[in-house]
């Protein structure tokens, strides 16, 4: 059976992207990474993807800085479809994905976020968790819908906050867990061994 093809959208260093590409190579995903797209030409992740033998290109949207919609979103959808992509993984993609990309991949776009959602959606998350005084944080992989970091949760991992943590040390420990969690969540979705009941992702 042909491997399912995955597209990854990035804006920066691409460490989660790298974790997904490595997991695919080690046959832990049940799919292969076919294409990496970045909204920023200078994203270091682009070179990293190419080093790992994955086609990667920058597609700089013309409109907005924080969302991907209209013709920009249509171009992303067309590039992903042309590459035969069935599942899209956002990995540090710093734009909110809107129509028509969202509609082109219904329940087929995932995101990873460095908090235990629904706590701390948005940006600057680890600093906000620390300032709030949260004792536990972590990471979440979820389906992407029209809301900000608000789609159904696929998987989470907990990271304990230490008294001597700053945003960097907490981010680093969360990131380690992200690299473990994202491949597992992608493998689950590609395997199809779950069903959605409302917001709940029930494993089969
Ligand atoms: C990660 O913390 C991810 O959860 C968030 O953005 C960061 C991206 O890091 N959405 P990287 O580019 O994968 O290294």
CSV table of C-alpha atoms and ligand atoms in Angstrom, one decimal:
chain,number,residue,atom,x,y,z
A,1,UNK,CA,0.0,0.0,0.0
A,2,UNK,CA,1.3,3.5,-0.9
A,3,UNK,CA,2.4,5.5,2.1
A,4,UNK,CA,0.2,8.4,3.1
A,5,UNK,CA,1.8,11.7,2.3
A,6,UNK,CA,2.2,14.4,4.9
A,7,UNK,CA,2.8,18.2,4.4
A,8,UNK,CA,4.4,20.3,7.1
A,9,UNK,CA,4.0,24.0,7.4
A,10,UNK,CA,6.7,25.9,9.3
A,11,UNK,CA,7.8,29.5,10.0
A,12,UNK,CA,11.1,28.9,11.9
A,13,UNK,CA,13.7,26.4,13.2
A,14,UNK,CA,11.6,23.4,12.5
A,15,UNK,CA,12.6,21.1,15.3
A,16,UNK,CA,9.1,19.5,15.4
A,17,UNK,CA,9.3,19.1,11.6
A,18,UNK,CA,12.6,17.3,12.0
A,19,UNK,CA,11.1,15.0,14.6
A,20,UNK,CA,8.3,14.1,12.2
A,21,UNK,CA,10.7,13.5,9.3
A,22,UNK,CA,12.9,11.3,11.4
A,23,UNK,CA,9.9,9.4,12.7
A,24,UNK,CA,8.7,8.9,9.2
A,25,UNK,CA,12.1,7.5,8.1
A,26,UNK,CA,12.1,5.1,11.0
A,27,UNK,CA,8.6,3.9,10.0
A,28,UNK,CA,6.9,5.2,13.1
A,29,UNK,CA,4.4,7.4,11.4
A,30,UNK,CA,2.7,5.2,8.8
A,31,UNK,CA,3.3,7.9,6.3
A,32,UNK,CA,6.1,10.0,4.6
A,33,UNK,CA,6.8,13.7,4.6
A,34,UNK,CA,6.2,14.8,1.0
A,35,UNK,CA,6.5,18.6,1.3
A,36,UNK,CA,7.5,21.3,3.7
A,37,UNK,CA,6.2,24.9,3.1
A,38,UNK,CA,7.3,28.0,5.0
A,39,UNK,CA,5.7,31.4,5.0
A,40,UNK,CA,9.1,32.8,5.7
A,41,UNK,CA,12.0,32.5,3.2
A,42,UNK,CA,14.5,32.8,6.0
A,43,UNK,CA,13.2,29.9,8.1
A,44,UNK,CA,16.1,27.7,9.1
A,45,UNK,CA,13.8,24.7,8.9
A,46,UNK,CA,13.8,24.9,5.1
A,47,UNK,CA,17.5,24.0,4.8
A,48,UNK,CA,17.1,21.4,7.5
A,49,UNK,CA,14.3,19.7,5.5
A,50,UNK,CA,16.3,19.7,2.3
A,51,UNK,CA,19.3,18.2,4.2
A,52,UNK,CA,17.0,15.4,5.2
A,53,UNK,CA,16.0,14.9,1.6
A,54,UNK,CA,12.5,16.5,1.8
A,55,UNK,CA,11.3,19.0,-0.8
A,56,UNK,CA,10.9,22.3,0.9
A,57,UNK,CA,10.0,25.7,-0.3
A,58,UNK,CA,9.0,29.2,0.9
A,59,UNK,CA,5.7,30.5,-0.1
A,60,UNK,CA,5.4,34.0,1.1
A,61,UNK,CA,1.8,35.1,1.5
A,62,UNK,CA,0.9,38.5,0.1
A,63,UNK,CA,-1.7,39.5,2.7
A,64,UNK,CA,-1.6,39.7,6.5
A,65,UNK,CA,1.2,38.6,8.9
A,66,UNK,CA,-0.7,36.5,11.3
A,67,UNK,CA,-3.2,34.6,9.2
A,68,UNK,CA,-3.4,32.6,6.0
A,69,UNK,CA,-6.6,33.2,4.1
A,70,UNK,CA,-8.0,33.9,0.6
A,71,UNK,CA,-5.7,33.5,-2.4
A,72,UNK,CA,-2.7,32.9,-0.1
A,73,UNK,CA,-4.5,29.9,1.6
A,74,UNK,CA,-5.7,28.7,-1.9
A,75,UNK,CA,-2.1,28.6,-3.1
A,76,UNK,CA,-1.0,26.6,-0.1
A,77,UNK,CA,-3.9,24.1,-0.6
A,78,UNK,CA,-3.0,23.8,-4.3
A,79,UNK,CA,0.7,23.1,-3.5
A,80,UNK,CA,-0.2,20.5,-0.9
A,81,UNK,CA,-2.8,18.8,-3.1
A,82,UNK,CA,-0.4,18.7,-6.0
A,83,UNK,CA,2.1,16.9,-3.8
A,84,UNK,CA,-0.6,14.3,-3.0
A,85,UNK,CA,-0.7,15.4,0.7
A,86,UNK,CA,-3.5,13.8,2.8
A,87,UNK,CA,-2.5,15.2,6.2
A,88,UNK,CA,-1.1,18.7,7.0
A,89,UNK,CA,0.9,19.2,10.2
A,90,UNK,CA,1.5,22.8,11.5
A,91,UNK,CA,4.9,22.8,13.2
A,92,UNK,CA,5.6,26.3,14.5
A,93,UNK,CA,3.6,27.9,11.7
A,94,UNK,CA,3.0,31.4,12.9
A,95,UNK,CA,-0.3,32.1,11.1
A,96,UNK,CA,-3.9,31.1,11.8
A,97,UNK,CA,-5.0,28.9,9.0
A,98,UNK,CA,-8.3,30.0,7.4
A,99,UNK,CA,-10.5,29.2,4.4
A,100,UNK,CA,-10.0,27.8,1.8
A,101,UNK,CA,-7.1,25.8,3.2
A,102,UNK,CA,-9.1,24.7,6.2
A,103,UNK,CA,-11.9,23.4,3.9
A,104,UNK,CA,-9.5,21.7,1.6
A,105,UNK,CA,-8.3,19.4,4.5
A,106,UNK,CA,-11.3,18.9,6.8
A,107,UNK,CA,-10.1,17.2,10.1
A,108,UNK,CA,-6.8,16.7,8.2
A,109,UNK,CA,-4.8,19.6,9.7
A,110,UNK,CA,-3.0,19.2,13.0
A,111,UNK,CA,-1.1,21.6,15.2
A,112,UNK,CA,1.2,21.3,18.2
A,113,UNK,CA,1.0,23.9,20.9
A,114,UNK,CA,3.3,24.3,23.9
A,115,UNK,CA,0.7,24.3,26.7
A,116,UNK,CA,-2.0,22.1,28.1
A,117,UNK,CA,-4.9,23.5,26.1
A,118,UNK,CA,-7.3,25.1,26.7
A,119,UNK,CA,-4.9,26.9,29.1
A,120,UNK,CA,-2.8,29.5,27.4
A,121,UNK,CA,-3.7,29.5,23.7
A,122,UNK,CA,-1.9,32.0,21.5
A,123,UNK,CA,1.7,33.3,21.9
A,124,UNK,CA,4.4,33.7,24.5
A,125,UNK,CA,2.8,30.7,26.2
A,126,UNK,CA,5.5,29.4,28.5
A,127,UNK,CA,6.2,32.9,30.0
A,128,UNK,CA,2.5,33.3,30.6
A,129,UNK,CA,2.2,29.9,32.3
A,130,UNK,CA,5.1,30.8,34.6
A,131,UNK,CA,3.7,34.2,35.4
A,132,UNK,CA,0.3,32.7,36.1
A,133,UNK,CA,1.9,30.3,38.6
A,134,UNK,CA,0.9,27.1,36.9
A,135,UNK,CA,2.5,24.1,38.5
A,136,UNK,CA,2.1,22.0,35.4
A,137,UNK,CA,2.3,22.8,31.8
A,138,UNK,CA,3.0,20.6,28.8
A,139,UNK,CA,2.1,20.3,25.1
A,140,UNK,CA,-1.0,19.5,23.1
A,141,UNK,CA,-1.6,18.2,19.6
A,142,UNK,CA,-5.0,19.1,18.3
A,143,UNK,CA,-7.1,19.3,15.1
A,144,UNK,CA,-7.1,22.7,13.6
A,145,UNK,CA,-10.5,24.4,13.2
A,146,UNK,CA,-11.5,28.0,12.7
A,147,UNK,CA,-10.7,28.9,16.3
A,148,UNK,CA,-7.3,29.9,17.8
A,149,UNK,CA,-5.6,26.7,19.2
A,150,UNK,CA,-9.2,25.5,19.9
A,151,UNK,CA,-9.8,22.3,17.9
A,152,UNK,CA,-10.4,18.8,19.3
A,153,UNK,CA,-7.4,17.5,21.4
A,154,UNK,CA,-5.7,14.4,20.1
A,155,UNK,CA,-2.9,14.0,22.6
A,156,UNK,CA,-1.2,15.8,25.5
A,157,UNK,CA,1.9,15.5,27.7
A,158,UNK,CA,2.4,17.0,31.1
A,159,UNK,CA,5.6,18.8,32.2
A,160,UNK,CA,6.1,19.9,35.8
A,161,UNK,CA,7.0,23.5,36.4
A,162,UNK,CA,10.1,23.8,38.6
A,163,UNK,CA,10.6,26.6,41.1
A,164,UNK,CA,13.8,27.7,39.3
A,165,UNK,CA,12.3,27.6,35.8
A,166,UNK,CA,12.4,30.6,33.5
A,167,UNK,CA,10.6,30.7,30.1
A,168,UNK,CA,13.7,29.2,28.4
A,169,UNK,CA,14.2,26.2,30.6
A,170,UNK,CA,10.5,25.4,30.7
A,171,UNK,CA,10.3,25.8,26.9
A,172,UNK,CA,13.2,23.4,26.5
A,173,UNK,CA,11.6,20.7,28.6
A,174,UNK,CA,8.3,21.1,26.9
A,175,UNK,CA,10.0,20.9,23.5
A,176,UNK,CA,11.5,17.5,24.3
A,177,UNK,CA,8.1,16.2,25.0
A,178,UNK,CA,6.7,17.9,21.8
A,179,UNK,CA,9.2,15.9,19.8
A,180,UNK,CA,7.9,12.6,21.3
A,181,UNK,CA,4.2,13.5,21.3
A,182,UNK,CA,3.8,14.9,17.7
A,183,UNK,CA,4.9,11.7,15.9
A,184,UNK,CA,2.6,9.6,18.1
A,185,UNK,CA,-0.4,11.8,17.4
A,186,UNK,CA,0.3,11.8,13.7
A,187,UNK,CA,0.6,8.0,13.7
A,188,UNK,CA,-2.7,7.8,15.5
A,189,UNK,CA,-4.5,10.0,13.0
A,190,UNK,CA,-3.0,8.3,10.0
A,191,UNK,CA,-3.9,4.9,11.4
A,192,UNK,CA,-7.5,6.0,11.5
A,193,UNK,CA,-7.9,4.2,14.9
A,194,UNK,CA,-10.0,6.9,16.5
A,195,UNK,CA,-13.4,8.5,16.2
A,196,UNK,CA,-14.5,12.0,16.9
A,197,UNK,CA,-17.4,12.3,19.3
A,198,UNK,CA,-18.1,16.0,19.5
A,199,UNK,CA,-14.8,17.4,20.7
A,200,UNK,CA,-13.6,14.1,22.1
A,201,UNK,CA,-11.1,12.0,20.2
A,202,UNK,CA,-11.9,8.4,21.2
A,203,UNK,CA,-9.3,5.8,20.5
A,204,UNK,CA,-10.5,2.6,18.9
B,1,LIG,C1,6.9,24.8,19.3
B,1,LIG,O1,7.0,25.1,20.6
B,1,LIG,C2,5.5,24.5,18.9
B,1,LIG,O2,4.7,23.9,19.9
B,1,LIG,C3,4.9,25.9,18.7
B,1,LIG,O3,6.0,26.6,18.0
B,1,LIG,C4,7.2,26.0,18.4
B,1,LIG,C5,7.9,25.6,17.1
B,1,LIG,O4,9.2,25.1,17.3
B,1,LIG,N1,3.7,25.9,17.9
B,1,LIG,P1,9.9,24.3,16.2
B,1,LIG,O5,10.0,25.3,15.0
B,1,LIG,O6,9.2,23.1,15.9
B,1,LIG,O7,11.3,24.1,16.7
